[in-house]
PDB file of C-alpha atoms in Angstrom:
ATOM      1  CA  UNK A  13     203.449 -40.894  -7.587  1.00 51.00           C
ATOM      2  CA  UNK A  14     207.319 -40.881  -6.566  1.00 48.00           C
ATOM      3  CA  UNK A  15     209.014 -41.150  -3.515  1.00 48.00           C
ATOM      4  CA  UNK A  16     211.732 -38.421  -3.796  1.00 50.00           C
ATOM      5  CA  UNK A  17     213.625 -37.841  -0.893  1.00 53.00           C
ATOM      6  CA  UNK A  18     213.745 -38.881   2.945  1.00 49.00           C
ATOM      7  CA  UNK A  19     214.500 -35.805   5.294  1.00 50.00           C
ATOM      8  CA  UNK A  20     215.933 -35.785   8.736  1.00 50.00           C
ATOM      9  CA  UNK A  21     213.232 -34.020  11.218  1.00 48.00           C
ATOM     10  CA  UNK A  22     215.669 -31.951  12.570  1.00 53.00           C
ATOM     11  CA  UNK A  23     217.457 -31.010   8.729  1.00 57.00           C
ATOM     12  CA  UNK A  24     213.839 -29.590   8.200  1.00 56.00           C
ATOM     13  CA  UNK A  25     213.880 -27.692  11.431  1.00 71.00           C
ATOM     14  CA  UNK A  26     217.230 -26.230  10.180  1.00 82.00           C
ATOM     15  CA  UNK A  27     215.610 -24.923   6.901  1.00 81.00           C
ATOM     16  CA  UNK A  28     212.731 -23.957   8.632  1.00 84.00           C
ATOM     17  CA  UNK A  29     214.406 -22.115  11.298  1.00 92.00           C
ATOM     18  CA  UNK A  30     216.826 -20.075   8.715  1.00 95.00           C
ATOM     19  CA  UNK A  31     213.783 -18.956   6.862  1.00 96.00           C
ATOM     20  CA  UNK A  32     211.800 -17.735   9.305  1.00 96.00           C
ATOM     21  CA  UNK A  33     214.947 -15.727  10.582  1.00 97.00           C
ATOM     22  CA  UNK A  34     215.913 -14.423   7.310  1.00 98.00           C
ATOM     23  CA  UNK A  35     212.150 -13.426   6.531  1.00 98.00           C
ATOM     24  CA  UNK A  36     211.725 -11.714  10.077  1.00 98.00           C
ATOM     25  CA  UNK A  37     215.606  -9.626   9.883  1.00 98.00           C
ATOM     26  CA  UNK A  38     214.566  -8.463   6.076  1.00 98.00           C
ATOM     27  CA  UNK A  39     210.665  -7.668   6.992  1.00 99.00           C
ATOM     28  CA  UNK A  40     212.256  -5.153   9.915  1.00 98.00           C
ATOM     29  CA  UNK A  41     214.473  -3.827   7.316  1.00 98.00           C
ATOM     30  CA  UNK A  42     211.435  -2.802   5.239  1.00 98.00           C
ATOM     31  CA  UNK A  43     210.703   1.139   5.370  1.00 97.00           C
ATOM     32  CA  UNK A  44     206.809   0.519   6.238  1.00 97.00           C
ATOM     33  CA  UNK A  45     207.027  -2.152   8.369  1.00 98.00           C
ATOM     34  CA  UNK A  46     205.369  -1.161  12.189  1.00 98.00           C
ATOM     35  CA  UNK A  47     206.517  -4.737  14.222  1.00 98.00           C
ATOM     36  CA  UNK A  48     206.765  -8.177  12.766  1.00 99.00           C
ATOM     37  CA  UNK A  49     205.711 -10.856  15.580  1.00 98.00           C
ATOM     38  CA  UNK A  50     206.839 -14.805  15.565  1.00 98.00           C
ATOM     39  CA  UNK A  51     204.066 -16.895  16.534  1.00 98.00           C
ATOM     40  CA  UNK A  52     205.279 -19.973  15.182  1.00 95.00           C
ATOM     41  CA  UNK A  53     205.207 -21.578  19.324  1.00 95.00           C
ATOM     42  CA  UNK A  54     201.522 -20.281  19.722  1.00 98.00           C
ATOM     43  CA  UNK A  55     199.132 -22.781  19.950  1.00 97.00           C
ATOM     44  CA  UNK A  56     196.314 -20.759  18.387  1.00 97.00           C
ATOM     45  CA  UNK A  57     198.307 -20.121  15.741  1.00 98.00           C
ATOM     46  CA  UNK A  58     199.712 -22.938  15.239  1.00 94.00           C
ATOM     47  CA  UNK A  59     196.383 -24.553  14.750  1.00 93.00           C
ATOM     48  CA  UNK A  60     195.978 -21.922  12.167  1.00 96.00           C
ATOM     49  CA  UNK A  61     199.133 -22.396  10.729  1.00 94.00           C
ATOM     50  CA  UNK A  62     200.805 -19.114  10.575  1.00 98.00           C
ATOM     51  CA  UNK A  63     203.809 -18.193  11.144  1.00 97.00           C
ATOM     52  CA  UNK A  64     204.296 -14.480  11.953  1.00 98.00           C
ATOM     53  CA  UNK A  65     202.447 -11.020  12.046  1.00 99.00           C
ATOM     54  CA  UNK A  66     203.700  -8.478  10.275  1.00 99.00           C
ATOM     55  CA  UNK A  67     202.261  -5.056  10.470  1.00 99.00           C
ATOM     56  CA  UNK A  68     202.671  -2.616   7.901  1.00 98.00           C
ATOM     57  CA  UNK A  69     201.393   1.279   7.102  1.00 96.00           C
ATOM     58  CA  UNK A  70     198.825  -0.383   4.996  1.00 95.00           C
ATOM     59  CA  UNK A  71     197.977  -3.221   7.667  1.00 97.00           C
ATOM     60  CA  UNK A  72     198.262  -6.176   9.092  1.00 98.00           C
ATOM     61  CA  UNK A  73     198.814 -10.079   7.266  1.00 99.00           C
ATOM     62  CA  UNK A  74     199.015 -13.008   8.949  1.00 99.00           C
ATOM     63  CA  UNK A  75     202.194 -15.438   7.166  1.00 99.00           C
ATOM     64  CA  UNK A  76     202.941 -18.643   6.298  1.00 97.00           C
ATOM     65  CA  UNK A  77     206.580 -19.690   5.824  1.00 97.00           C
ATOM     66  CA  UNK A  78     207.891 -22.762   3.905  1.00 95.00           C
ATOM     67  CA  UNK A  79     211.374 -22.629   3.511  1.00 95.00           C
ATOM     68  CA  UNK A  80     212.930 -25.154   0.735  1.00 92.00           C
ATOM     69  CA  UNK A  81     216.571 -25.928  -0.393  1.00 88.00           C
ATOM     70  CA  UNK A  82     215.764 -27.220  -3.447  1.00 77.00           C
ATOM     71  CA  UNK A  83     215.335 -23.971  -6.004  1.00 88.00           C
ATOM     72  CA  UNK A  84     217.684 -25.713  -8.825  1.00 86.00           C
ATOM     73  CA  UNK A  85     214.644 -27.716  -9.676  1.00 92.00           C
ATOM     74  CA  UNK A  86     212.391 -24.927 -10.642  1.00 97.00           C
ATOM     75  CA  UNK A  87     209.529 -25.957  -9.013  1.00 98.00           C
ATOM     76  CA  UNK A  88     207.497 -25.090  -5.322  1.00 98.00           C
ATOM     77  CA  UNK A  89     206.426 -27.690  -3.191  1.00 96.00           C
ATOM     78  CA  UNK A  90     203.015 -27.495  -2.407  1.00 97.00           C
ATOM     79  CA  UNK A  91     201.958 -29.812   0.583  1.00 94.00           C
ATOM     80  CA  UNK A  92     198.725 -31.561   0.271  1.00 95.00           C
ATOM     81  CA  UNK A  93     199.540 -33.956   3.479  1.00 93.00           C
ATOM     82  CA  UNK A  94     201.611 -33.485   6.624  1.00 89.00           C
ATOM     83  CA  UNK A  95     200.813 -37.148   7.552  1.00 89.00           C
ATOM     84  CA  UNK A  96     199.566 -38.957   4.438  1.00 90.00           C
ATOM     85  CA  UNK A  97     198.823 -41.772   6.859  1.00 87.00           C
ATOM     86  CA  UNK A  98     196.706 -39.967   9.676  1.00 90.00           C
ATOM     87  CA  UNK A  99     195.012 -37.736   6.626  1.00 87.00           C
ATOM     88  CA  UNK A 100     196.588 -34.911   8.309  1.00 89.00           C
ATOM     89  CA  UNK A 101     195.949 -31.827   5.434  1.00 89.00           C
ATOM     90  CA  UNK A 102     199.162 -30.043   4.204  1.00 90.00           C
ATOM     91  CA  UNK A 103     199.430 -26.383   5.686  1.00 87.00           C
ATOM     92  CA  UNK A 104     199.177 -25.396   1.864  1.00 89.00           C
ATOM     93  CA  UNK A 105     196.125 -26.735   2.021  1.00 92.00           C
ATOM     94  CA  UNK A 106     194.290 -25.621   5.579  1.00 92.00           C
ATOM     95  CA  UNK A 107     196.754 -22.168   6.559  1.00 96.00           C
ATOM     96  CA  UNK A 108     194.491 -19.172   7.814  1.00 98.00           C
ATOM     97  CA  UNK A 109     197.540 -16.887   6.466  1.00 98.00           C
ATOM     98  CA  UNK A 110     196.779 -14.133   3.984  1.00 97.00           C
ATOM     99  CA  UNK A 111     200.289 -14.400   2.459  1.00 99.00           C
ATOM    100  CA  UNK A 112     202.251 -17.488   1.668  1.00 98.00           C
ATOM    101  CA  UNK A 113     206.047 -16.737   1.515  1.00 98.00           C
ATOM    102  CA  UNK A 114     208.000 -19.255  -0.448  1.00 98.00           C
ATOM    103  CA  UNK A 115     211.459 -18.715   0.714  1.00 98.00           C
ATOM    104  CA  UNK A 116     214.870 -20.385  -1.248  1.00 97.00           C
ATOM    105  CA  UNK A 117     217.229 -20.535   1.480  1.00 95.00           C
ATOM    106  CA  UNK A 118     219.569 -20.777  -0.942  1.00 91.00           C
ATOM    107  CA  UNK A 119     220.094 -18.463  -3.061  1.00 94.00           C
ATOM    108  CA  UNK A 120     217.621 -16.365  -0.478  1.00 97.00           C
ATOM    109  CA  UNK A 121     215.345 -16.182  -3.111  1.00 98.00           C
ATOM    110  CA  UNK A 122     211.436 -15.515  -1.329  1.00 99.00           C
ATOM    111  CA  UNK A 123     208.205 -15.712  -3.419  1.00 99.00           C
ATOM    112  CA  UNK A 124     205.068 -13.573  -1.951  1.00 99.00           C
ATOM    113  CA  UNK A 125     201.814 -15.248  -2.772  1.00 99.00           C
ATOM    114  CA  UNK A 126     198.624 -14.295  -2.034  1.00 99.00           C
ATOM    115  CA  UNK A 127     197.256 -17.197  -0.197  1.00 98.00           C
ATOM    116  CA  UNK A 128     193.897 -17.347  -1.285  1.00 97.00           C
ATOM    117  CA  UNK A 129     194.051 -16.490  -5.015  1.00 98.00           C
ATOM    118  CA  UNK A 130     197.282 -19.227  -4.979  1.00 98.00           C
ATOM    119  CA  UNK A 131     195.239 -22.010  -3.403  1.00 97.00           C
ATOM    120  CA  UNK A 132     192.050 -21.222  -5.950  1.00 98.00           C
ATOM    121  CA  UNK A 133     194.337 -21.263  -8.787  1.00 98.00           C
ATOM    122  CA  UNK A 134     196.001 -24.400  -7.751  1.00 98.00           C
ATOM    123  CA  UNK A 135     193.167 -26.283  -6.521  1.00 96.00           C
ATOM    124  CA  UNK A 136     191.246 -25.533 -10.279  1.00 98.00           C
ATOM    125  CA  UNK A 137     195.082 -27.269 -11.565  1.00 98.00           C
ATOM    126  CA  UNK A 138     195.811 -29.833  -8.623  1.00 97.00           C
ATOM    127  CA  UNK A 139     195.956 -32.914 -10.774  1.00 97.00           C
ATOM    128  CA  UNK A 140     198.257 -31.284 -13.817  1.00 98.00           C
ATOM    129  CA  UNK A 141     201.448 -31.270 -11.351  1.00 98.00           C
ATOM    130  CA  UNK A 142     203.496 -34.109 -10.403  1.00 97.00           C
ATOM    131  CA  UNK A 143     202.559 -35.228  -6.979  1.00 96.00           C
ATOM    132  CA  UNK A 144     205.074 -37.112  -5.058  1.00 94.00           C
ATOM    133  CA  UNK A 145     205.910 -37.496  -1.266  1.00 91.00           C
ATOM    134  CA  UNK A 146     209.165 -36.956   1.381  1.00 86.00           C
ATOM    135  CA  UNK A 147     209.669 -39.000   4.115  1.00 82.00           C
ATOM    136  CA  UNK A 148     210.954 -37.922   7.456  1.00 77.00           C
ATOM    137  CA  UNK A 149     212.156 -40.401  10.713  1.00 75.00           C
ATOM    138  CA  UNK A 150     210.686 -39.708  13.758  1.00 75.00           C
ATOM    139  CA  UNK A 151     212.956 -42.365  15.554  1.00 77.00           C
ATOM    140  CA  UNK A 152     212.720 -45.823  16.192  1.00 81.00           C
ATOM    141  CA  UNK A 153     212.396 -47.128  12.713  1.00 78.00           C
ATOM    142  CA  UNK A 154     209.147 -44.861  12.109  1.00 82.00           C
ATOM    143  CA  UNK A 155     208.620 -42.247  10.365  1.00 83.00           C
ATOM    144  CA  UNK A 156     205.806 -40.073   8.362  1.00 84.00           C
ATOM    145  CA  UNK A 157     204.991 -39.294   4.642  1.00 90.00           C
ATOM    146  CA  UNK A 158     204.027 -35.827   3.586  1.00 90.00           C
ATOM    147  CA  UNK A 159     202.876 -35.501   0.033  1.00 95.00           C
ATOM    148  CA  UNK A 160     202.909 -32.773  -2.164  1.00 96.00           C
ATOM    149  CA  UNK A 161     202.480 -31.535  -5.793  1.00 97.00           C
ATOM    150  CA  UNK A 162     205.674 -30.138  -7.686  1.00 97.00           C
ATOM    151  CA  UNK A 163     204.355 -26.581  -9.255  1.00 98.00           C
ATOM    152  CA  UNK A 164     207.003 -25.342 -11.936  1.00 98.00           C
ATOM    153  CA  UNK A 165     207.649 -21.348 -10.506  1.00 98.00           C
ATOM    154  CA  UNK A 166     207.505 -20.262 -14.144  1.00 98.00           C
ATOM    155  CA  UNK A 167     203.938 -21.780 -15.006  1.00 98.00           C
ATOM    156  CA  UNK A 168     202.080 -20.185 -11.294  1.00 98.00           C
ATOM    157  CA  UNK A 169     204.103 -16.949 -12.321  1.00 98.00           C
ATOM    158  CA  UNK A 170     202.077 -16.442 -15.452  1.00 98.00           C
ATOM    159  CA  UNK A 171     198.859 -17.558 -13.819  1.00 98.00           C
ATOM    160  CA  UNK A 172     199.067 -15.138 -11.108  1.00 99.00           C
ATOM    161  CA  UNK A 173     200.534 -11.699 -11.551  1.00 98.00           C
ATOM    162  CA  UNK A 174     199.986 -10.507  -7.647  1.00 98.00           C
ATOM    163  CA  UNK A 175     203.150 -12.946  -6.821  1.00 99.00           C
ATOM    164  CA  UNK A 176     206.023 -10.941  -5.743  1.00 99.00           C
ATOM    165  CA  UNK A 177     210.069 -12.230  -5.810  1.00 98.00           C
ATOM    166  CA  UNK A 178     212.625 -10.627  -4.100  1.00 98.00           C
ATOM    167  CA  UNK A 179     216.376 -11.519  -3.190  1.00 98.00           C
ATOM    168  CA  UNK A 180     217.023 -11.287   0.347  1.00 97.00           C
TER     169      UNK A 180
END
C-alpha cells in the first residue's frame, strides 16, 4: 500500500464545496430537471451519505458527490475507509445514493455512475487496483487516514456501459 498525499481538511472542503456547486448550477440547467435539493447538512442524510435530490420528469435519485483534483492521473478514487483507524467504511462503500457523480473540478469533467451496478462491479475487482491512503490534519499534530483503491477511468468504462461523462 502507498501513502500518496496528505490533504489539508479545509483544501478538501474547498473541492468538495466547488463540486457540489458546479453539479447543483448545471443539474438546474438541465431541460427535465423539476428541483435539485442540497442535503449535504442533514443529519439523516448524512448518515446515508447523500448529497442532494434531484428530481427529474422520469423521477427522483438520491446523489453522492466526490469531487477530486487529480484527473491527470487517469484514475477514480474509490474510498474504502474514512477513518482507517476507527474502521469507519468509505462512503463508496456504505452511500444509500442511487447515482455516484465523480466530478473533475478541473477540467469540470463529471462521471455518472450507477451506484449499485459500480459497487458490484468493483467489489467482484477490489483487490486488482492499487490501494493506497491520504492523510488529512485535524489539528494538534493528529490527523486521520482514509484509504482507497485507484480505479483507472478507462478500465470501469468498458466494464460498465450505463456510466455517463459530461463536461460541465
Amino acid at each position: 500500500m502507498s501513502k500518496n498525499r496528505t490533504y489539508s481538511m479545509s483544501e478538501g472542503m474547498a473541492v468538495a464545496k466547488q463540486a457540489s456547486n458546479d453539479i447543483e448550477e448545471w443539474l438546474c440547467k438541465l431541460n427535465n430537471t423539476v428541483s435539485v435539493e442540497n442535503v449535504e447538512k442533514i443529519p439523516e442524510y448524512q448518515e446515508r451519505d447523500i448529497d442532494l435530490i434531484w428530481k427529474t420528469e422520469k423521477g427522483k435519485y438520491l446523489v453522492e458527490i466526490k469531487g477530486d483534483r487529480w484527473h491527470q492521473t487517469g484514475n477514480f478514487f474509490f474510498e474504502t475507509y474514512s477513518n482507517k483507524d476507527k474502521g469507519t467504511p468509505g462512503c463508496f462503500i456504505y452511500s444509500e445514493a442511487n447515482l455516484f457523480f465523480y466530478y473533475f473540478v478541473k477540467p469540470k469533467t463529471l462521471y455518472i455512475l450507477p451506484m449499485e451496478k459500480t459497487r458490484q462491479w468493483f467489489g467482484k475487482r477490489i483487490e486488482q487496483f492499487k490501494e493506497c491512503e491520504t492523510t488529512t490534519p485535524v489539528g494538534k499534530g493528529r490527523f486521520y487516514t482514509t484509504v482507497g483503491r485507484l480505479v483507472p477511468i478507462k478500465r470501469i468504462l468498458k466494464g460498465i456501459s450505463e456510466i455517463k461523462i459530461y463536461s460541465l
